[in-house]
Amino acid sequence: MKLTRLTLIINGVERPVLCDPEKDSLAVAIRRLGLTGTKIGCGTGVCGACSVILNGKVVRSCTRKMKSVPEFSEILTIEGIGTPQHLHPLQQAWITYGGAQCGFCSPGFIVSSYQLLAEIPSPTREEVREWFRKNRNLCRCTGYKPLVDAVMAAARVMRGEATMKDITYDSAGEKDIYGSKRPRPTALVKVTGLADYGDDIKLKMPEGTAYLAVVISEVPHAKIISIDTSEAEKMPGVYKVMTAKDVKGSNNMASPAVIPRQKGKGITEFPVIAGKKISRRGDVVALVAADTEERARAAARKVKQNLEVLPAYMTFPEAAMPNAIQLHESLPNFYMEQPVFKGRDTVEVFEEAAVVAEGSFHSQHEPHLPLEPDVVQAYWGVDGMMTIQCKCQSIGENRDAIAMATGIPKDNIRMLLNYVGGSFGYSTSSNTFALVVTAVQNLDMPCSLTLSYEEFNHMTGKRSATFTNGRIACDKEGKILAAEYDVALDHGAYAVVAGHIFNNLVSVGFHGYNIPNFKALARGGSSNHAFNTAYRGFGSPQIYTCTEALIDMAAEKAGIDPWEFRYKNAARPGDLTINSRPYHDYVYPTLLEKAKPIYDKYKAEAKAAKAQGRHAGVGIGMGGFIITVGMFDSAEVALELNPDGTITHYNTWEDMGHGVDI
Ligand code: FES
Ligand code: FES
């Protein structure tokens, strides 16, 4: 490696920067100086997390090579904008207006907004949005409104029209935190760039840490003949190349899914490192540990996969065909089935109905796309505990799975959350955690794994897909008489959380409506798609794709406005869910009444826009979710009565980037 020494003016001071001009990006060089407020998310120039100001222009520093950064360039990073003791108005406004949720995007947005206000001191809201669009600043959490609010508030301070006090939350007079606008406690470290997310911790690990790189399968279905690691082992800096034989426990993170009417008795094995077969693109076949991440990655590229490629079933309907190969030794591809019946035989009701609407619907697999990819550290703690630092949504279940797969007793496993740059459900699965634990067991060294955004997308779980045929019947007045659906859940390569998702298909469909007669069949199982996992509202978006569409189709056929149709059929006291259970609350007519003025306003606007030849429309939908994980509903609480009569409530949370520290 050949280096150059550049002098750059970073945050107002001259600093010597040693770098490889061809390989290093500006983001990498800045972060190596300890300025880890500049984040690397996508690493490919599309998310803006790495935004800095270079000679008066916002640049995405992850794609700017050092060879194109001139000597004596002036660079401004988040650390140069303000500090916890001396916040810039933008940072204060970001805190006050809820701009920092997971906070991973916050430094990039604040840096970008700093330049915006330098160029346009009095922007309109539209100009702020356009600036973010132009500079590719993406936020996955907030929906952008709080960010625009924050820029507008900070701009007022900078123009002298308001003070810092005016844009700082004042808790005096606050009766209760609940319902207040109290900012998140962690907002301060997030807006100043001082929150250490996984990859920031990697840069701050002590000497003697091993850095990991994965070798993942590039085909979705294959038998593994052999994995040749000989060349990789000879590469410089390599400590060890691990394969399935190096996993110390069962090498299986799967436990039997709890599924009503499971077909067959086995499980879909979920290996930490695949040794016998590949069930999806993204299965790990080898893990390289080296003294630097770069060397680990260079060695990983030398691992050879000798495979017998098998036909791949990328949808569940293909995998459920009678002549399909069984994907897992001990479980049929079609392993979940649950019927539902309510009221009269629906076939008779459909025959009598004045209006029938029917269709076929597909909800697709979906990646979670947080801004931060997956990063995991693991090490033996001084107390002998295997300690894992990561994003983690299911600490209890993850410890079970890691213990089983790696052979470490559950009580010797401790999980600590790093700051979470978004998860939205994917971190409920343990595969990357068990991988890093395996490396620690083999090397007896602390280990750190940072996935590239591409590896992250291949290796982690996704939303499961559905294929549904459904129909609905109503009378001339639009009163629903019956509905049916036949839904297939494509749960991908492994059965993790399959039962939780599956159960919602047969419990929340047509939520909020009164469907007097109902019949459904849910079926599901494996494919060679990505394994599937939790994702906001798991199971319910999949089934609403069918049921809310059917409601609209029936309304149209009956010639009734979609709001009217919903209002007519909204569940009222005495009406039952599709499972013949009472609703917990009968809020649906009231909710619709509240939505009506807004709906009418938008409808009028859309009509006017259409009259001018523009495309415009209004949508309305209804739904609900079960606040539990399927058919079992339980909770535990630990309370202690203190000597002074107060009560301590022992609790924890698993932050998914929603900033739940508040
Ligand atoms: S644009 Fe640089 S990390 Fe995404
Ligand atoms: S707060 Fe913007 S990505 Fe999370």
XYZ file of C-alpha atoms and ligand atoms in Angstrom:
670
model
C 0.000 0.000 0.000
C 1.321 3.451 -0.900
C 0.264 6.477 1.123
C 0.173 10.203 0.697
C 0.106 12.910 3.341
C -2.322 15.730 2.730
C -2.988 18.817 4.784
C -6.687 19.517 5.064
C -8.476 22.246 6.974
C -10.994 20.240 8.930
C -13.486 22.114 11.092
C -11.298 25.206 10.954
C -7.944 23.642 11.835
C -5.119 22.301 9.678
C -4.764 18.566 10.064
C -2.361 16.168 8.412
C -4.211 13.240 6.835
C -2.428 10.043 5.817
C -4.316 8.077 3.212
C -4.209 5.797 0.220
C -5.362 8.288 -2.442
C -6.655 5.594 -4.792
C -8.549 3.471 -2.290
C -9.593 5.660 0.619
C -12.774 7.661 0.408
C -13.061 10.994 2.157
C -15.523 9.375 4.599
C -13.023 6.666 5.532
C -10.211 9.204 5.983
C -12.342 11.489 8.156
C -13.607 8.619 10.302
C -10.043 7.385 10.820
C -9.296 10.742 12.445
C -11.915 9.868 15.052
C -14.577 12.104 13.492
C -17.147 9.317 13.448
C -20.102 11.690 13.321
C -19.813 11.244 9.553
C -21.655 7.941 9.083
C -21.377 5.365 6.330
C -24.721 3.771 5.502
C -25.157 2.675 1.889
C -21.513 3.401 1.051
C -22.582 3.984 -2.559
C -23.666 7.622 -2.649
C -27.427 7.271 -2.306
C -28.367 7.939 1.345
C -26.528 11.091 2.397
C -25.517 9.784 5.851
C -21.901 10.678 5.009
C -22.607 14.283 3.918
C -19.879 16.822 4.681
C -19.188 20.285 3.311
C -16.147 20.299 1.035
C -15.018 23.755 -0.085
C -18.512 25.176 0.315
C -20.432 22.320 -1.298
C -22.351 19.415 0.239
C -20.703 16.167 -0.880
C -21.380 12.531 -0.122
C -17.985 11.652 1.263
C -18.359 7.868 0.880
C -17.906 8.078 -2.879
C -15.379 10.936 -2.978
C -11.931 9.364 -3.383
C -9.082 11.100 -1.592
C -7.241 11.556 -4.884
C -9.910 14.073 -5.865
C -9.733 16.046 -2.596
C -7.256 18.906 -3.217
C -4.630 19.749 -0.606
C -5.765 22.511 1.817
C -9.414 21.792 1.112
C -11.790 23.121 3.751
C -14.001 20.431 5.217
C -16.821 20.881 7.683
C -18.192 17.841 9.530
C -20.899 17.612 12.180
C -18.245 17.952 14.891
C -17.377 21.410 13.530
C -20.969 22.640 13.554
C -21.623 22.508 17.279
C -20.885 20.640 20.484
C -23.140 19.490 23.338
C -22.206 22.617 25.308
C -22.510 24.921 22.292
C -25.230 23.642 20.044
C -25.854 25.175 16.643
C -29.500 26.266 16.168
C -29.939 23.396 13.691
C -28.832 20.863 16.300
C -31.097 22.372 18.946
C -34.027 22.409 16.534
C -33.324 18.792 15.547
C -33.613 17.860 19.233
C -36.735 19.932 19.908
C -38.697 18.989 16.788
C -38.034 15.241 16.965
C -35.615 15.136 14.021
C -33.340 12.538 15.609
C -35.244 9.297 15.834
C -32.718 6.503 15.216
C -30.390 9.446 14.552
C -28.186 7.720 11.994
C -29.123 10.240 9.312
C -29.041 13.276 11.626
C -25.399 14.376 11.191
C -25.677 14.198 7.394
C -28.950 16.143 7.385
C -27.670 18.819 9.753
C -24.481 19.305 7.745
C -26.522 19.535 4.555
C -28.995 21.987 6.143
C -26.088 24.152 7.343
C -25.064 24.754 3.737
C -28.701 25.233 2.712
C -29.112 28.095 5.191
C -25.785 29.584 4.100
C -27.098 29.733 0.524
C -30.810 30.360 1.179
C -31.319 32.068 4.570
C -35.131 32.178 4.217
C -36.107 28.953 2.475
C -39.681 27.856 1.931
C -40.659 24.384 3.134
C -40.676 23.249 -0.494
C -37.138 24.570 -0.971
C -35.978 22.631 2.092
C -37.482 19.437 0.737
C -35.999 20.083 -2.697
C -32.560 20.653 -1.133
C -32.741 17.291 0.650
C -33.870 15.633 -2.554
C -31.095 17.214 -4.581
C -28.444 16.300 -2.020
C -29.887 12.812 -1.533
C -30.399 13.094 2.204
C -32.594 10.147 3.114
C -34.353 9.469 6.407
C -36.027 6.117 6.948
C -37.656 6.971 10.292
C -39.210 10.397 10.583
C -41.262 10.972 7.454
C -39.291 14.233 6.912
C -41.826 16.642 8.415
C -39.908 17.026 11.717
C -36.753 17.670 9.706
C -38.356 20.453 7.677
C -39.859 21.890 10.887
C -36.380 21.895 12.435
C -34.758 23.694 9.496
C -37.489 26.357 9.461
C -37.097 26.926 13.228
C -33.295 27.110 13.061
C -33.522 29.529 10.136
C -35.588 31.908 12.277
C -32.870 31.913 14.943
C -30.157 32.473 12.396
C -32.040 35.434 10.935
C -32.385 36.898 14.435
C -36.171 36.476 14.482
C -36.118 33.977 17.376
C -33.733 32.969 20.143
C -32.233 29.610 21.059
C -34.510 29.688 24.093
C -37.520 29.953 21.780
C -36.588 26.709 20.049
C -35.565 24.807 23.197
C -38.108 22.586 24.922
C -39.041 23.879 28.346
C -40.268 21.184 30.724
C -41.446 23.709 33.335
C -45.174 23.318 33.638
C -45.089 19.858 32.099
C -47.586 17.762 34.047
C -46.545 14.392 32.727
C -43.954 13.105 30.273
C -46.704 11.057 28.626
C -48.381 13.216 26.056
C -45.710 15.905 26.326
C -43.267 16.951 23.626
C -40.237 16.165 25.787
C -37.300 15.424 23.420
C -35.601 12.059 23.418
C -32.698 11.974 25.895
C -30.385 10.447 23.282
C -31.107 13.226 20.776
C -28.150 15.258 22.091
C -25.491 12.658 21.253
C -27.152 11.915 17.949
C -27.274 15.507 16.652
C -23.680 16.186 17.693
C -22.364 13.074 15.952
C -21.190 11.571 19.237
C -23.496 8.541 19.286
C -21.346 5.496 18.578
C -23.180 3.137 16.232
C -21.766 -0.308 15.443
C -19.187 0.703 12.865
C -18.012 3.601 15.073
C -17.376 1.097 17.860
C -15.437 -1.067 15.410
C -12.990 1.811 14.896
C -12.580 2.149 18.662
C -11.983 -1.519 19.514
C -8.714 -2.285 21.380
C -5.665 -3.826 19.719
C -5.948 -7.561 19.410
C -9.395 -7.402 17.814
C -10.058 -9.616 14.795
C -12.062 -8.235 11.880
C -14.400 -10.501 9.988
C -15.601 -10.900 6.427
C -18.280 -13.244 5.148
C -18.335 -15.495 2.114
C -21.942 -15.808 1.001
C -23.579 -18.063 -1.520
C -24.350 -16.552 -4.896
C -26.989 -19.084 -5.851
C -30.292 -19.673 -4.064
C -30.268 -23.488 -3.960
C -27.368 -25.927 -4.120
C -25.686 -28.898 -2.516
C -22.291 -28.005 -1.102
C -19.659 -30.398 -2.481
C -16.746 -28.595 -0.806
C -15.578 -25.166 0.314
C -11.925 -24.625 -0.576
C -10.277 -22.249 1.890
C -6.633 -23.132 1.142
C -5.779 -20.024 -0.862
C -7.617 -17.720 1.537
C -5.716 -19.138 4.515
C -2.412 -18.091 2.946
C -3.455 -14.465 2.486
C -1.657 -11.814 4.591
C -3.049 -11.049 8.011
C -5.485 -13.972 8.086
C -6.046 -15.576 11.485
C -8.478 -18.268 10.426
C -11.005 -19.189 7.760
C -13.994 -20.850 9.405
C -16.525 -23.175 7.811
C -19.450 -25.208 9.154
C -17.122 -27.650 10.940
C -15.884 -24.770 13.132
C -19.299 -23.990 14.601
C -19.134 -25.347 18.146
C -22.784 -26.102 18.886
C -25.614 -27.579 16.816
C -24.969 -25.050 14.005
C -28.698 -24.607 13.933
C -30.584 -21.509 15.078
C -34.005 -22.961 14.336
C -36.361 -24.161 16.982
C -39.675 -25.784 16.093
C -42.059 -23.045 15.033
C -45.289 -22.880 17.018
C -47.822 -23.125 14.236
C -51.408 -24.279 14.441
C -51.970 -27.263 12.179
C -48.331 -27.738 11.256
C -47.912 -30.293 8.501
C -45.016 -32.618 9.274
C -42.947 -32.734 12.430
C -39.523 -31.361 11.541
C -37.938 -27.964 11.246
C -36.337 -25.929 8.512
C -32.720 -26.003 9.695
C -31.162 -22.535 9.947
C -27.358 -22.895 9.941
C -24.903 -20.293 11.213
C -22.489 -21.420 8.475
C -23.978 -23.645 5.773
C -22.121 -26.960 5.453
C -24.406 -29.323 3.551
C -26.642 -27.210 1.419
C -27.527 -23.697 0.378
C -31.155 -22.735 0.799
C -31.036 -19.081 -0.263
C -28.763 -16.470 -1.822
C -26.930 -15.045 1.188
C -26.276 -18.218 3.201
C -22.822 -17.871 4.761
C -20.475 -20.647 3.618
C -17.256 -19.332 5.212
C -16.141 -16.672 7.661
C -12.692 -15.064 7.480
C -10.952 -13.444 10.448
C -7.927 -11.194 9.878
C -6.034 -8.335 11.454
C -7.876 -5.739 9.345
C -11.259 -5.677 7.659
C -9.659 -5.057 4.288
C -7.433 -8.126 4.583
C -10.346 -10.245 5.753
C -12.323 -9.152 2.693
C -9.379 -9.795 0.361
C -9.060 -13.338 1.740
C -12.823 -13.917 1.547
C -12.628 -13.292 -2.204
C -10.219 -16.269 -2.482
C -12.597 -18.842 -0.980
C -13.894 -21.228 -3.659
C -17.388 -22.716 -3.538
C -17.752 -26.101 -5.203
C -21.511 -26.540 -5.563
C -24.064 -28.734 -7.246
C -26.644 -26.161 -8.253
C -30.259 -27.296 -7.765
C -33.502 -25.884 -9.184
C -34.598 -22.881 -7.134
C -38.181 -22.114 -6.133
C -38.391 -18.375 -5.721
C -42.096 -18.406 -4.738
C -44.067 -20.631 -2.410
C -46.575 -21.693 -5.118
C -43.625 -23.122 -7.123
C -42.258 -24.902 -4.052
C -45.694 -26.343 -3.269
C -46.120 -27.992 -6.701
C -46.529 -31.770 -6.403
C -43.262 -32.571 -8.198
C -41.118 -29.998 -6.340
C -37.952 -31.126 -4.543
C -38.375 -31.102 -0.761
C -36.200 -28.194 0.400
C -35.609 -29.315 3.979
C -34.899 -32.895 4.975
C -37.391 -33.088 7.798
C -40.248 -30.810 6.777
C -42.456 -30.600 3.684
C -42.245 -27.353 1.684
C -45.906 -26.746 2.534
C -45.890 -26.885 6.332
C -48.505 -24.425 7.626
C -52.258 -24.655 7.236
C -55.140 -22.980 9.047
C -58.804 -22.734 8.034
C -61.334 -20.253 9.492
C -65.126 -20.542 9.414
C -67.731 -18.106 10.663
C -71.501 -18.053 10.188
C -73.355 -19.649 7.306
C -71.860 -21.603 4.415
C -70.431 -18.760 2.316
C -71.039 -20.579 -0.989
C -74.798 -20.240 -0.484
C -74.506 -16.577 0.523
C -72.463 -15.730 -2.590
C -75.104 -17.344 -4.786
C -77.793 -15.080 -3.307
C -75.760 -11.835 -3.259
C -76.565 -8.802 -5.451
C -72.924 -7.711 -5.704
C -69.804 -9.890 -5.809
C -66.236 -8.620 -6.252
C -63.255 -10.907 -6.565
C -59.573 -10.822 -7.428
C -56.069 -12.198 -7.001
C -53.551 -10.260 -4.960
C -49.821 -10.385 -4.293
C -47.883 -8.672 -1.518
C -44.180 -8.770 -2.212
C -41.098 -9.596 -0.178
C -39.693 -6.375 1.170
C -36.315 -5.354 2.587
C -36.243 -3.260 5.779
C -33.685 -0.794 4.395
C -32.563 0.981 7.544
C -29.830 3.485 6.763
C -27.265 1.559 8.793
C -26.272 -1.947 7.689
C -25.723 -4.714 10.251
C -22.682 -4.485 12.530
C -21.867 -6.871 15.384
C -19.102 -7.085 17.978
C -18.568 -9.994 20.360
C -15.984 -10.748 23.043
C -15.496 -12.645 26.270
C -16.241 -10.275 29.157
C -13.950 -10.179 32.204
C -16.676 -12.056 34.065
C -16.585 -14.917 31.560
C -19.766 -13.872 29.768
C -19.913 -14.055 25.976
C -20.867 -10.444 25.317
C -22.492 -9.406 22.056
C -22.973 -5.783 20.992
C -25.439 -5.354 18.172
C -28.892 -4.210 17.151
C -31.266 -6.729 18.659
C -35.029 -6.859 18.787
C -35.596 -10.150 20.623
C -32.979 -10.456 23.329
C -34.642 -13.450 25.000
C -35.229 -15.476 21.855
C -31.865 -14.494 20.379
C -29.989 -15.814 23.417
C -31.877 -19.114 23.073
C -30.954 -19.432 19.404
C -27.313 -18.419 19.877
C -26.926 -20.848 22.795
C -28.319 -23.726 20.764
C -26.240 -22.973 17.665
C -22.909 -22.212 19.371
C -23.041 -24.471 22.423
C -22.599 -21.656 24.970
C -25.076 -21.893 27.861
C -27.734 -19.206 27.585
C -26.893 -17.800 31.009
C -23.345 -17.126 29.800
C -24.557 -14.916 26.960
C -25.029 -11.184 27.443
C -26.465 -8.932 24.755
C -25.916 -5.179 24.716
C -27.535 -2.808 22.281
C -25.367 -0.499 20.246
C -27.013 2.685 19.041
C -29.424 1.452 16.403
C -29.415 3.061 12.966
C -32.828 1.538 12.238
C -34.038 -2.049 12.187
C -37.814 -2.145 11.554
C -37.852 -5.820 12.520
C -34.906 -7.454 10.787
C -32.758 -7.646 13.938
C -35.168 -10.122 15.469
C -33.103 -12.915 13.882
C -29.819 -14.163 15.294
C -27.757 -15.214 12.292
C -25.140 -12.453 12.354
C -24.847 -12.629 16.147
C -24.136 -16.378 16.152
C -21.602 -15.886 13.379
C -19.492 -13.431 15.380
C -19.801 -15.574 18.519
C -18.436 -18.517 16.500
C -15.398 -16.429 15.536
C -14.738 -15.457 19.176
C -14.949 -19.103 20.223
C -12.462 -20.132 17.544
C -9.975 -17.287 18.015
C -10.359 -16.346 21.660
C -10.160 -12.715 20.500
C -12.698 -9.888 20.386
C -14.255 -9.849 16.913
C -16.078 -7.247 14.848
C -18.170 -7.725 11.718
C -19.414 -4.892 9.509
C -21.539 -5.973 6.567
C -21.541 -3.923 3.387
C -25.007 -2.739 2.443
C -25.186 -5.390 -0.263
C -24.140 -8.219 2.088
C -26.597 -6.919 4.646
C -29.437 -7.154 2.148
C -28.554 -10.687 1.126
C -27.945 -12.041 4.607
C -30.769 -10.667 6.727
C -34.469 -11.547 6.818
C -37.132 -9.818 4.747
C -40.898 -9.386 4.857
C -42.633 -12.574 3.725
C -44.773 -12.430 0.602
C -48.352 -13.583 0.006
C -50.435 -14.795 -2.924
C -54.168 -14.501 -2.304
C -57.426 -15.203 -4.087
C -60.385 -13.523 -2.430
C -63.977 -12.481 -2.933
C -66.604 -10.464 -1.143
C -70.388 -10.296 -1.412
C -72.800 -7.528 -0.442
C -76.429 -6.577 -0.949
C -77.736 -3.723 -3.146
C -77.350 -1.249 -0.286
C -73.701 -2.201 0.172
C -74.070 -4.229 3.359
C -71.435 -6.970 3.389
C -72.931 -10.460 3.497
C -69.871 -12.712 3.222
C -66.207 -12.892 2.327
C -63.659 -15.583 1.546
C -59.962 -15.793 0.902
C -57.363 -18.417 0.189
C -53.943 -17.044 1.110
C -50.491 -18.557 0.590
C -47.592 -17.277 2.694
C -44.180 -17.467 1.047
C -41.934 -17.532 4.108
C -38.645 -18.055 2.288
C -35.786 -20.308 3.252
C -36.207 -20.741 7.021
C -39.152 -20.943 9.410
C -38.013 -18.281 11.903
C -41.049 -16.373 13.248
C -43.214 -18.058 10.595
C -45.933 -18.867 13.137
C -46.222 -15.267 14.327
C -46.687 -13.948 10.801
C -48.925 -16.800 9.728
C -51.322 -16.335 12.647
C -52.055 -12.762 11.658
C -53.237 -13.860 8.220
C -56.148 -15.628 9.859
C -56.878 -13.095 12.584
C -56.604 -9.523 11.309
C -58.051 -9.781 7.786
C -61.015 -7.399 7.333
C -60.174 -5.874 10.699
C -62.683 -3.245 11.775
C -65.543 -4.552 9.614
C -68.510 -6.734 10.338
C -68.325 -9.773 8.061
C -71.230 -11.969 9.163
C -70.258 -15.027 7.127
C -66.646 -15.849 6.474
C -64.448 -18.624 5.215
C -60.667 -18.617 4.735
C -57.797 -20.991 4.275
C -54.217 -19.909 4.983
C -51.375 -22.065 3.762
C -47.680 -21.406 3.826
C -44.186 -22.741 3.755
C -40.708 -22.605 2.276
C -39.135 -21.266 -0.885
C -35.561 -20.395 -1.838
C -36.185 -16.706 -1.359
C -34.512 -14.784 1.503
C -35.562 -16.105 4.883
C -38.377 -14.011 6.281
C -38.703 -12.295 9.575
C -40.486 -9.607 11.526
C -41.371 -6.379 9.745
C -43.738 -3.699 10.999
C -47.200 -5.159 11.399
C -45.963 -8.637 10.452
C -48.684 -10.473 8.528
C -51.231 -7.672 8.539
C -49.974 -5.623 5.551
C -49.877 -8.900 3.659
C -53.538 -9.718 4.286
C -54.793 -6.112 3.978
C -53.353 -6.130 0.459
C -56.252 -8.462 -0.330
C -58.993 -7.412 2.069
C -58.816 -3.614 1.722
C -58.657 -3.975 -2.057
C -61.770 -6.170 -1.963
C -63.587 -3.545 0.105
C -62.796 -0.878 -2.517
C -63.760 -3.184 -5.379
C -67.099 -4.022 -3.767
C -67.786 -0.329 -3.088
C -67.120 0.488 -6.723
C -69.326 -2.351 -7.984
C -72.149 -1.331 -5.658
C -71.781 2.295 -6.795
C -71.081 3.513 -3.258
C -68.362 5.922 -2.122
C -65.472 4.004 -0.431
C -65.904 5.984 2.814
C -69.661 5.366 2.849
C -69.129 1.684 2.173
C -66.683 1.403 5.074
C -68.921 3.375 7.410
C -71.892 1.158 6.594
C -69.882 -1.962 7.364
C -67.721 -0.760 10.288
C -68.011 -3.050 13.309
C -70.437 -1.857 15.964
C -71.080 -3.271 19.447
C -72.118 -6.920 19.160
C -70.313 -7.493 15.838
C -67.530 -10.076 15.822
C -64.128 -10.396 14.141
C -63.514 -12.995 11.435
C -62.508 -15.330 14.288
C -65.944 -14.856 15.891
C -64.436 -12.890 18.787
C -65.704 -9.547 20.057
C -63.573 -6.563 19.088
C -61.716 -5.063 22.039
C -63.167 -1.629 21.238
C -65.759 -0.537 18.725
C -63.955 2.605 17.593
C -64.329 2.166 13.859
C -67.414 4.302 13.077
C -65.959 7.092 15.245
C -62.581 6.891 13.521
C -64.249 7.114 10.152
C -66.340 10.095 11.278
C -63.146 11.856 12.346
C -61.497 11.118 9.011
C -64.508 12.273 6.982
C -63.817 16.046 6.768
C -60.221 15.381 5.654
C -61.365 12.748 3.196
C -63.956 15.129 1.741
C -61.413 17.927 1.435
C -58.920 15.734 -0.395
C -61.647 14.325 -2.584
C -62.669 17.827 -3.652
C -59.033 18.721 -4.353
C -58.544 15.571 -6.408
C -61.698 16.314 -8.387
C -60.470 19.839 -9.140
C -57.048 18.518 -10.159
C -58.626 15.955 -12.475
C -60.720 18.686 -14.089
C -57.414 20.387 -14.954
C -56.162 17.179 -16.563
C -53.833 16.179 -13.709
C -53.710 12.699 -12.218
C -54.970 12.754 -8.645
C -56.825 10.477 -6.282
C -57.649 9.791 -2.652
C -57.308 6.506 -0.828
C -58.815 5.368 2.416
C -58.110 2.199 4.369
C -58.789 0.638 7.729
C -56.902 -1.925 9.753
C -55.755 -3.093 13.136
C -53.068 -5.207 14.655
C -52.827 -7.687 17.463
C -50.413 -6.511 20.123
C -49.013 -9.922 20.803
C -47.140 -12.563 18.865
C -49.980 -14.623 17.522
C -52.235 -16.963 19.397
C -50.551 -16.623 22.782
C -50.904 -13.475 24.782
C -48.886 -13.152 27.969
C -46.901 -10.557 29.865
C -44.605 -10.455 32.873
C -43.721 -7.585 35.119
C -41.149 -7.102 37.871
C -42.017 -4.542 40.529
C -40.330 -3.730 43.817
C -41.913 -1.880 46.694
C -39.233 0.479 48.011
C -38.875 1.392 51.720
C -40.113 4.926 50.989
C -43.345 3.598 49.546
C -42.444 4.222 45.901
C -42.360 1.433 43.374
C -39.491 0.512 41.084
C -40.546 -1.017 37.798
C -37.726 -3.127 36.328
C -37.850 -2.938 32.598
C -35.826 -2.680 29.461
C -36.458 -1.897 25.862
C -35.126 -3.042 22.578
C -34.567 0.051 20.503
C -35.319 -0.505 16.844
C -34.258 3.010 16.026
C -37.544 4.565 17.069
C -35.669 6.407 19.805
C -37.738 4.788 22.545
C -35.368 6.035 25.219
C -38.005 8.703 25.829
S -24.339 8.298 0.544
Fe -22.545 7.906 1.602
S -23.105 6.449 3.051
Fe -24.863 6.638 1.833
S -33.835 9.237 12.101
Fe -33.446 9.405 9.979
S -32.862 7.399 9.390
Fe -33.460 7.188 11.445
